[in-house]
Amino acid sequence: MQYNLPLTIFIFFFSMISYCLPQENEIKIISNELKIDNNKKTSTFIGSVNAQSKSLKIWSDIMIITLKENEDDVKEILASGNVKIIRIEDGTEIYGEIANYSLESETITINKNVIIIEDGNEIKGNELIVDLKNSSSIMSASDSNRVEAIIINN
């Protein structure tokens, strides 16, 4: 059975991301290659990237971490290629091709074939924008596909 479902049940998941990455003391990132550009203040992890904190696991083909201009604080995290995010606490999964987390604007944007799975429920769309500051989210579709939600009674 298919229903349209507001994405508010998933805001909690993304709210956790905003607290996980900047405040946790340790994020372990494993990849096949690491390129550091001190001038651009970027660290680029390439090939089978796996990042894990106490509350999240993230997989992608490439992950770029950009620092703020005159600081060592993270400005943005960009994951691209076969992106998979799992919240360890409840197993919520998100898939897409590109995920961009801007700590400055407090937004997360996931693009291309976005799938969210939580407790067997599934939402599919082309783009997901989460505004962590205002606790809102928008799942949008492409011209050829509509947003689709599959809800399972738990």
PDB file of N, CA, C and O in Angstrom, residues 62-130:
ATOM      1  N   ILE A  62      33.604   8.928  -2.765  1.00  0.00           N
ATOM      2  CA  ILE A  62      34.470  10.074  -2.469  1.00  0.00           C
ATOM      3  C   ILE A  62      33.845  10.873  -1.340  1.00  0.00           C
ATOM      4  O   ILE A  62      32.626  11.054  -1.298  1.00  0.00           O
ATOM      5  N   MET A  63      34.683  11.383  -0.434  1.00  0.00           N
ATOM      6  CA  MET A  63      34.212  12.272   0.623  1.00  0.00           C
ATOM      7  C   MET A  63      35.197  13.430   0.743  1.00  0.00           C
ATOM      8  O   MET A  63      36.395  13.215   0.885  1.00  0.00           O
ATOM      9  N   ILE A  64      34.656  14.649   0.661  1.00  0.00           N
ATOM     10  CA  ILE A  64      35.490  15.844   0.777  1.00  0.00           C
ATOM     11  C   ILE A  64      35.060  16.605   2.020  1.00  0.00           C
ATOM     12  O   ILE A  64      33.892  16.971   2.164  1.00  0.00           O
ATOM     13  N   ILE A  65      36.023  16.850   2.898  1.00  0.00           N
ATOM     14  CA  ILE A  65      35.767  17.630   4.101  1.00  0.00           C
ATOM     15  C   ILE A  65      36.468  18.974   3.914  1.00  0.00           C
ATOM     16  O   ILE A  65      37.675  19.030   3.681  1.00  0.00           O
ATOM     17  N   THR A  66      35.700  20.048   4.012  1.00  0.00           N
ATOM     18  CA  THR A  66      36.230  21.394   3.833  1.00  0.00           C
ATOM     19  C   THR A  66      36.188  22.118   5.174  1.00  0.00           C
ATOM     20  O   THR A  66      35.161  22.106   5.855  1.00  0.00           O
ATOM     21  N   LEU A  67      37.311  22.740   5.525  1.00  0.00           N
ATOM     22  CA  LEU A  67      37.393  23.500   6.770  1.00  0.00           C
ATOM     23  C   LEU A  67      37.084  24.967   6.519  1.00  0.00           C
ATOM     24  O   LEU A  67      37.234  25.473   5.401  1.00  0.00           O
ATOM     25  N   LYS A  68      36.684  25.678   7.576  1.00  0.00           N
ATOM     26  CA  LYS A  68      36.448  27.114   7.475  1.00  0.00           C
ATOM     27  C   LYS A  68      37.764  27.818   7.159  1.00  0.00           C
ATOM     28  O   LYS A  68      38.839  27.324   7.496  1.00  0.00           O
ATOM     29  N   GLU A  69      37.656  28.983   6.545  1.00  0.00           N
ATOM     30  CA  GLU A  69      38.810  29.704   6.001  1.00  0.00           C
ATOM     31  C   GLU A  69      39.947  29.915   7.006  1.00  0.00           C
ATOM     32  O   GLU A  69      41.069  29.548   6.753  1.00  0.00           O
ATOM     33  N   ASN A  70      39.676  30.504   8.143  1.00  0.00           N
ATOM     34  CA  ASN A  70      40.742  30.811   9.106  1.00  0.00           C
ATOM     35  C   ASN A  70      40.628  30.008  10.386  1.00  0.00           C
ATOM     36  O   ASN A  70      41.094  30.439  11.437  1.00  0.00           O
ATOM     37  N   GLU A  71      39.976  28.863  10.283  1.00  0.00           N
ATOM     38  CA  GLU A  71      39.755  28.036  11.467  1.00  0.00           C
ATOM     39  C   GLU A  71      39.972  26.567  11.115  1.00  0.00           C
ATOM     40  O   GLU A  71      40.103  26.214   9.954  1.00  0.00           O
ATOM     41  N   ASP A  72      39.982  25.731  12.124  1.00  0.00           N
ATOM     42  CA  ASP A  72      40.075  24.297  11.901  1.00  0.00           C
ATOM     43  C   ASP A  72      38.727  23.615  12.079  1.00  0.00           C
ATOM     44  O   ASP A  72      38.655  22.405  12.193  1.00  0.00           O
ATOM     45  N   ASP A  73      37.650  24.387  12.083  1.00  0.00           N
ATOM     46  CA  ASP A  73      36.308  23.829  12.202  1.00  0.00           C
ATOM     47  C   ASP A  73      35.811  23.383  10.834  1.00  0.00           C
ATOM     48  O   ASP A  73      36.101  24.000   9.807  1.00  0.00           O
ATOM     49  N   VAL A  74      35.011  22.328  10.818  1.00  0.00           N
ATOM     50  CA  VAL A  74      34.456  21.814   9.575  1.00  0.00           C
ATOM     51  C   VAL A  74      33.389  22.766   9.053  1.00  0.00           C
ATOM     52  O   VAL A  74      32.491  23.189   9.786  1.00  0.00           O
ATOM     53  N   LYS A  75      33.495  23.099   7.776  1.00  0.00           N
ATOM     54  CA  LYS A  75      32.523  23.964   7.092  1.00  0.00           C
ATOM     55  C   LYS A  75      31.491  23.131   6.346  1.00  0.00           C
ATOM     56  O   LYS A  75      30.307  23.415   6.363  1.00  0.00           O
ATOM     57  N   GLU A  76      31.977  22.076   5.672  1.00  0.00           N
ATOM     58  CA  GLU A  76      31.104  21.294   4.802  1.00  0.00           C
ATOM     59  C   GLU A  76      31.642  19.884   4.639  1.00  0.00           C
ATOM     60  O   GLU A  76      32.853  19.672   4.616  1.00  0.00           O
ATOM     61  N   ILE A  77      30.724  18.929   4.525  1.00  0.00           N
ATOM     62  CA  ILE A  77      31.079  17.546   4.213  1.00  0.00           C
ATOM     63  C   ILE A  77      30.294  17.157   2.969  1.00  0.00           C
ATOM     64  O   ILE A  77      29.064  17.242   2.951  1.00  0.00           O
ATOM     65  N   LEU A  78      31.016  16.761   1.934  1.00  0.00           N
ATOM     66  CA  LEU A  78      30.399  16.355   0.679  1.00  0.00           C
ATOM     67  C   LEU A  78      30.761  14.908   0.404  1.00  0.00           C
ATOM     68  O   LEU A  78      31.937  14.560   0.330  1.00  0.00           O
ATOM     69  N   ALA A  79      29.752  14.061   0.281  1.00  0.00           N
ATOM     70  CA  ALA A  79      29.961  12.651  -0.062  1.00  0.00           C
ATOM     71  C   ALA A  79      29.321  12.428  -1.426  1.00  0.00           C
ATOM     72  O   ALA A  79      28.204  12.882  -1.670  1.00  0.00           O
ATOM     73  N   SER A  80      30.040  11.730  -2.308  1.00  0.00           N
ATOM     74  CA  SER A  80      29.467  11.486  -3.629  1.00  0.00           C
ATOM     75  C   SER A  80      29.755  10.063  -4.089  1.00  0.00           C
ATOM     76  O   SER A  80      30.761   9.472  -3.726  1.00  0.00           O
ATOM     77  N   GLY A  81      28.842   9.559  -4.889  1.00  0.00           N
ATOM     78  CA  GLY A  81      28.963   8.214  -5.428  1.00  0.00           C
ATOM     79  C   GLY A  81      28.537   7.149  -4.449  1.00  0.00           C
ATOM     80  O   GLY A  81      29.189   6.918  -3.455  1.00  0.00           O
ATOM     81  N   ASN A  82      27.398   6.522  -4.715  1.00  0.00           N
ATOM     82  CA  ASN A  82      26.910   5.406  -3.889  1.00  0.00           C
ATOM     83  C   ASN A  82      26.870   5.741  -2.398  1.00  0.00           C
ATOM     84  O   ASN A  82      27.365   4.999  -1.569  1.00  0.00           O
ATOM     85  N   VAL A  83      26.256   6.867  -2.076  1.00  0.00           N
ATOM     86  CA  VAL A  83      26.205   7.320  -0.685  1.00  0.00           C
ATOM     87  C   VAL A  83      25.201   6.490   0.111  1.00  0.00           C
ATOM     88  O   VAL A  83      24.077   6.255  -0.332  1.00  0.00           O
ATOM     89  N   LYS A  84      25.632   6.054   1.272  1.00  0.00           N
ATOM     90  CA  LYS A  84      24.772   5.317   2.199  1.00  0.00           C
ATOM     91  C   LYS A  84      25.059   5.861   3.598  1.00  0.00           C
ATOM     92  O   LYS A  84      26.215   5.972   3.996  1.00  0.00           O
ATOM     93  N   ILE A  85      23.992   6.226   4.311  1.00  0.00           N
ATOM     94  CA  ILE A  85      24.116   6.750   5.672  1.00  0.00           C
ATOM     95  C   ILE A  85      23.246   5.894   6.576  1.00  0.00           C
ATOM     96  O   ILE A  85      22.073   5.671   6.280  1.00  0.00           O
ATOM     97  N   ILE A  86      23.812   5.426   7.677  1.00  0.00           N
ATOM     98  CA  ILE A  86      23.045   4.647   8.652  1.00  0.00           C
ATOM     99  C   ILE A  86      23.196   5.286  10.023  1.00  0.00           C
ATOM    100  O   ILE A  86      24.309   5.565  10.475  1.00  0.00           O
ATOM    101  N   ARG A  87      22.073   5.503  10.660  1.00  0.00           N
ATOM    102  CA  ARG A  87      22.078   5.968  12.045  1.00  0.00           C
ATOM    103  C   ARG A  87      22.144   4.721  12.917  1.00  0.00           C
ATOM    104  O   ARG A  87      21.250   3.874  12.874  1.00  0.00           O
ATOM    105  N   ILE A  88      23.206   4.594  13.686  1.00  0.00           N
ATOM    106  CA  ILE A  88      23.476   3.372  14.444  1.00  0.00           C
ATOM    107  C   ILE A  88      22.379   3.073  15.462  1.00  0.00           C
ATOM    108  O   ILE A  88      21.973   1.927  15.621  1.00  0.00           O
ATOM    109  N   GLU A  89      21.875   4.085  16.121  1.00  0.00           N
ATOM    110  CA  GLU A  89      20.906   3.883  17.200  1.00  0.00           C
ATOM    111  C   GLU A  89      19.652   3.143  16.762  1.00  0.00           C
ATOM    112  O   GLU A  89      19.179   2.245  17.439  1.00  0.00           O
ATOM    113  N   ASP A  90      19.104   3.510  15.592  1.00  0.00           N
ATOM    114  CA  ASP A  90      17.841   2.877  15.189  1.00  0.00           C
ATOM    115  C   ASP A  90      17.887   2.208  13.815  1.00  0.00           C
ATOM    116  O   ASP A  90      16.894   1.658  13.360  1.00  0.00           O
ATOM    117  N   GLY A  91      19.040   2.263  13.139  1.00  0.00           N
ATOM    118  CA  GLY A  91      19.186   1.585  11.861  1.00  0.00           C
ATOM    119  C   GLY A  91      18.566   2.291  10.672  1.00  0.00           C
ATOM    120  O   GLY A  91      18.489   1.722   9.591  1.00  0.00           O
ATOM    121  N   THR A  92      18.112   3.546  10.841  1.00  0.00           N
ATOM    122  CA  THR A  92      17.565   4.294   9.716  1.00  0.00           C
ATOM    123  C   THR A  92      18.621   4.419   8.625  1.00  0.00           C
ATOM    124  O   THR A  92      19.774   4.718   8.906  1.00  0.00           O
ATOM    125  N   GLU A  93      18.207   4.174   7.366  1.00  0.00           N
ATOM    126  CA  GLU A  93      19.141   4.197   6.246  1.00  0.00           C
ATOM    127  C   GLU A  93      18.718   5.248   5.230  1.00  0.00           C
ATOM    128  O   GLU A  93      17.529   5.427   4.971  1.00  0.00           O
ATOM    129  N   ILE A  94      19.727   5.919   4.635  1.00  0.00           N
ATOM    130  CA  ILE A  94      19.476   6.856   3.552  1.00  0.00           C
ATOM    131  C   ILE A  94      20.462   6.567   2.441  1.00  0.00           C
ATOM    132  O   ILE A  94      21.650   6.367   2.697  1.00  0.00           O
ATOM    133  N   TYR A  95      19.946   6.550   1.214  1.00  0.00           N
ATOM    134  CA  TYR A  95      20.767   6.292   0.041  1.00  0.00           C
ATOM    135  C   TYR A  95      20.599   7.447  -0.936  1.00  0.00           C
ATOM    136  O   TYR A  95      19.531   8.039  -1.020  1.00  0.00           O
ATOM    137  N   GLY A  96      21.644   7.732  -1.691  1.00  0.00           N
ATOM    138  CA  GLY A  96      21.603   8.746  -2.739  1.00  0.00           C
ATOM    139  C   GLY A  96      22.935   8.763  -3.460  1.00  0.00           C
ATOM    140  O   GLY A  96      23.847   8.002  -3.131  1.00  0.00           O
ATOM    141  N   GLU A  97      23.066   9.632  -4.434  1.00  0.00           N
ATOM    142  CA  GLU A  97      24.321   9.731  -5.168  1.00  0.00           C
ATOM    143  C   GLU A  97      25.215  10.839  -4.628  1.00  0.00           C
ATOM    144  O   GLU A  97      26.429  10.752  -4.707  1.00  0.00           O
ATOM    145  N   ILE A  98      24.622  11.902  -4.087  1.00  0.00           N
ATOM    146  CA  ILE A  98      25.394  13.022  -3.554  1.00  0.00           C
ATOM    147  C   ILE A  98      24.745  13.481  -2.255  1.00  0.00           C
ATOM    148  O   ILE A  98      23.531  13.683  -2.200  1.00  0.00           O
ATOM    149  N   ALA A  99      25.546  13.656  -1.215  1.00  0.00           N
ATOM    150  CA  ALA A  99      25.056  14.193   0.056  1.00  0.00           C
ATOM    151  C   ALA A  99      25.964  15.353   0.450  1.00  0.00           C
ATOM    152  O   ALA A  99      27.185  15.208   0.483  1.00  0.00           O
ATOM    153  N   ASN A 100      25.361  16.504   0.716  1.00  0.00           N
ATOM    154  CA  ASN A 100      26.115  17.687   1.093  1.00  0.00           C
ATOM    155  C   ASN A 100      25.588  18.204   2.420  1.00  0.00           C
ATOM    156  O   ASN A 100      24.423  18.588   2.518  1.00  0.00           O
ATOM    157  N   TYR A 101      26.438  18.216   3.428  1.00  0.00           N
ATOM    158  CA  TYR A 101      26.076  18.719   4.745  1.00  0.00           C
ATOM    159  C   TYR A 101      26.820  20.017   4.979  1.00  0.00           C
ATOM    160  O   TYR A 101      28.037  20.034   5.116  1.00  0.00           O
ATOM    161  N   SER A 102      26.098  21.132   4.970  1.00  0.00           N
ATOM    162  CA  SER A 102      26.676  22.449   5.229  1.00  0.00           C
ATOM    163  C   SER A 102      26.448  22.799   6.685  1.00  0.00           C
ATOM    164  O   SER A 102      25.309  23.028   7.101  1.00  0.00           O
ATOM    165  N   LEU A 103      27.520  22.832   7.451  1.00  0.00           N
ATOM    166  CA  LEU A 103      27.395  23.161   8.860  1.00  0.00           C
ATOM    167  C   LEU A 103      27.065  24.632   9.057  1.00  0.00           C
ATOM    168  O   LEU A 103      26.409  24.996  10.024  1.00  0.00           O
ATOM    169  N   GLU A 104      27.505  25.482   8.138  1.00  0.00           N
ATOM    170  CA  GLU A 104      27.223  26.914   8.251  1.00  0.00           C
ATOM    171  C   GLU A 104      25.745  27.222   8.062  1.00  0.00           C
ATOM    172  O   GLU A 104      25.165  27.984   8.828  1.00  0.00           O
ATOM    173  N   SER A 105      25.127  26.656   7.033  1.00  0.00           N
ATOM    174  CA  SER A 105      23.713  26.926   6.785  1.00  0.00           C
ATOM    175  C   SER A 105      22.797  25.942   7.510  1.00  0.00           C
ATOM    176  O   SER A 105      21.582  26.088   7.467  1.00  0.00           O
ATOM    177  N   GLU A 106      23.397  24.942   8.133  1.00  0.00           N
ATOM    178  CA  GLU A 106      22.657  23.912   8.868  1.00  0.00           C
ATOM    179  C   GLU A 106      21.645  23.213   7.962  1.00  0.00           C
ATOM    180  O   GLU A 106      20.489  23.026   8.314  1.00  0.00           O
ATOM    181  N   THR A 107      22.117  22.833   6.765  1.00  0.00           N
ATOM    182  CA  THR A 107      21.270  22.108   5.824  1.00  0.00           C
ATOM    183  C   THR A 107      21.986  20.860   5.324  1.00  0.00           C
ATOM    184  O   THR A 107      23.212  20.823   5.249  1.00  0.00           O
ATOM    185  N   ILE A 108      21.186  19.873   5.001  1.00  0.00           N
ATOM    186  CA  ILE A 108      21.679  18.656   4.369  1.00  0.00           C
ATOM    187  C   ILE A 108      20.883  18.490   3.085  1.00  0.00           C
ATOM    188  O   ILE A 108      19.654  18.556   3.096  1.00  0.00           O
ATOM    189  N   THR A 109      21.597  18.311   1.984  1.00  0.00           N
ATOM    190  CA  THR A 109      20.946  18.079   0.704  1.00  0.00           C
ATOM    191  C   THR A 109      21.441  16.750   0.154  1.00  0.00           C
ATOM    192  O   THR A 109      22.646  16.526   0.067  1.00  0.00           O
ATOM    193  N   ILE A 110      20.515  15.874  -0.179  1.00  0.00           N
ATOM    194  CA  ILE A 110      20.857  14.588  -0.783  1.00  0.00           C
ATOM    195  C   ILE A 110      20.168  14.539  -2.132  1.00  0.00           C
ATOM    196  O   ILE A 110      18.966  14.817  -2.236  1.00  0.00           O
ATOM    197  N   ASN A 111      20.938  14.210  -3.177  1.00  0.00           N
ATOM    198  CA  ASN A 111      20.431  14.240  -4.543  1.00  0.00           C
ATOM    199  C   ASN A 111      20.527  12.892  -5.223  1.00  0.00           C
ATOM    200  O   ASN A 111      21.364  12.077  -4.870  1.00  0.00           O
ATOM    201  N   LYS A 112      19.708  12.737  -6.241  1.00  0.00           N
ATOM    202  CA  LYS A 112      19.716  11.628  -7.190  1.00  0.00           C
ATOM    203  C   LYS A 112      19.344  10.289  -6.549  1.00  0.00           C
ATOM    204  O   LYS A 112      20.096   9.730  -5.784  1.00  0.00           O
ATOM    205  N   ASN A 113      18.174   9.829  -6.887  1.00  0.00           N
ATOM    206  CA  ASN A 113      17.692   8.524  -6.432  1.00  0.00           C
ATOM    207  C   ASN A 113      17.747   8.372  -4.912  1.00  0.00           C
ATOM    208  O   ASN A 113      18.317   7.431  -4.387  1.00  0.00           O
ATOM    209  N   VAL A 114      17.145   9.310  -4.216  1.00  0.00           N
ATOM    210  CA  VAL A 114      17.159   9.311  -2.755  1.00  0.00           C
ATOM    211  C   VAL A 114      16.156   8.293  -2.232  1.00  0.00           C
ATOM    212  O   VAL A 114      15.012   8.239  -2.677  1.00  0.00           O
ATOM    213  N   ILE A 115      16.615   7.478  -1.290  1.00  0.00           N
ATOM    214  CA  ILE A 115      15.753   6.489  -0.633  1.00  0.00           C
ATOM    215  C   ILE A 115      15.993   6.593   0.867  1.00  0.00           C
ATOM    216  O   ILE A 115      17.142   6.578   1.314  1.00  0.00           O
ATOM    217  N   ILE A 116      14.912   6.686   1.632  1.00  0.00           N
ATOM    218  CA  ILE A 116      14.989   6.679   3.095  1.00  0.00           C
ATOM    219  C   ILE A 116      14.232   5.446   3.571  1.00  0.00           C
ATOM    220  O   ILE A 116      13.079   5.232   3.175  1.00  0.00           O
ATOM    221  N   ILE A 117      14.866   4.647   4.419  1.00  0.00           N
ATOM    222  CA  ILE A 117      14.229   3.445   4.961  1.00  0.00           C
ATOM    223  C   ILE A 117      14.294   3.514   6.479  1.00  0.00           C
ATOM    224  O   ILE A 117      15.378   3.659   7.060  1.00  0.00           O
ATOM    225  N   GLU A 118      13.127   3.390   7.098  1.00  0.00           N
ATOM    226  CA  GLU A 118      13.052   3.388   8.559  1.00  0.00           C
ATOM    227  C   GLU A 118      11.944   2.440   8.984  1.00  0.00           C
ATOM    228  O   GLU A 118      10.793   2.605   8.571  1.00  0.00           O
ATOM    229  N   ASP A 119      12.278   1.444   9.766  1.00  0.00           N
ATOM    230  CA  ASP A 119      11.306   0.466  10.261  1.00  0.00           C
ATOM    231  C   ASP A 119      10.477  -0.144   9.133  1.00  0.00           C
ATOM    232  O   ASP A 119       9.274  -0.352   9.269  1.00  0.00           O
ATOM    233  N   GLY A 120      11.101  -0.405   7.988  1.00  0.00           N
ATOM    234  CA  GLY A 120      10.396  -0.998   6.864  1.00  0.00           C
ATOM    235  C   GLY A 120       9.651   0.008   6.002  1.00  0.00           C
ATOM    236  O   GLY A 120       9.208  -0.313   4.903  1.00  0.00           O
ATOM    237  N   ASN A 121       9.460   1.244   6.492  1.00  0.00           N
ATOM    238  CA  ASN A 121       8.833   2.294   5.702  1.00  0.00           C
ATOM    239  C   ASN A 121       9.869   2.867   4.739  1.00  0.00           C
ATOM    240  O   ASN A 121      11.050   2.921   5.055  1.00  0.00           O
ATOM    241  N   GLU A 122       9.408   3.295   3.573  1.00  0.00           N
ATOM    242  CA  GLU A 122      10.348   3.747   2.548  1.00  0.00           C
ATOM    243  C   GLU A 122       9.800   4.968   1.818  1.00  0.00           C
ATOM    244  O   GLU A 122       8.637   5.000   1.450  1.00  0.00           O
ATOM    245  N   ILE A 123      10.670   5.964   1.628  1.00  0.00           N
ATOM    246  CA  ILE A 123      10.317   7.145   0.846  1.00  0.00           C
ATOM    247  C   ILE A 123      11.370   7.307  -0.236  1.00  0.00           C
ATOM    248  O   ILE A 123      12.575   7.222   0.043  1.00  0.00           O
ATOM    249  N   LYS A 124      10.904   7.535  -1.470  1.00  0.00           N
ATOM    250  CA  LYS A 124      11.815   7.710  -2.604  1.00  0.00           C
ATOM    251  C   LYS A 124      11.538   9.048  -3.266  1.00  0.00           C
ATOM    252  O   LYS A 124      10.391   9.466  -3.368  1.00  0.00           O
ATOM    253  N   GLY A 125      12.599   9.683  -3.730  1.00  0.00           N
ATOM    254  CA  GLY A 125      12.476  10.941  -4.455  1.00  0.00           C
ATOM    255  C   GLY A 125      13.785  11.261  -5.138  1.00  0.00           C
ATOM    256  O   GLY A 125      14.742  10.477  -5.093  1.00  0.00           O
ATOM    257  N   ASN A 126      13.862  12.422  -5.740  1.00  0.00           N
ATOM    258  CA  ASN A 126      15.065  12.817  -6.450  1.00  0.00           C
ATOM    259  C   ASN A 126      15.964  13.715  -5.614  1.00  0.00           C
ATOM    260  O   ASN A 126      17.177  13.708  -5.776  1.00  0.00           O
ATOM    261  N   GLU A 127      15.361  14.488  -4.699  1.00  0.00           N
ATOM    262  CA  GLU A 127      16.157  15.385  -3.866  1.00  0.00           C
ATOM    263  C   GLU A 127      15.512  15.539  -2.500  1.00  0.00           C
ATOM    264  O   GLU A 127      14.300  15.688  -2.393  1.00  0.00           O
ATOM    265  N   LEU A 128      16.337  15.506  -1.476  1.00  0.00           N
ATOM    266  CA  LEU A 128      15.884  15.730  -0.112  1.00  0.00           C
ATOM    267  C   LEU A 128      16.679  16.890   0.452  1.00  0.00           C
ATOM    268  O   LEU A 128      17.915  16.874   0.446  1.00  0.00           O
ATOM    269  N   ILE A 129      15.979  17.917   0.912  1.00  0.00           N
ATOM    270  CA  ILE A 129      16.615  19.059   1.563  1.00  0.00           C
ATOM    271  C   ILE A 129      16.098  19.116   2.982  1.00  0.00           C
ATOM    272  O   ILE A 129      14.892  19.185   3.209  1.00  0.00           O
ATOM    273  N   VAL A 130      17.030  19.094   3.932  1.00  0.00           N
ATOM    274  CA  VAL A 130      16.667  19.147   5.343  1.00  0.00           C
ATOM    275  C   VAL A 130      17.242  20.420   5.934  1.00  0.00           C
ATOM    276  O   VAL A 130      18.447  20.659   5.865  1.00  0.00           O
TER     277      VAL A 130
END
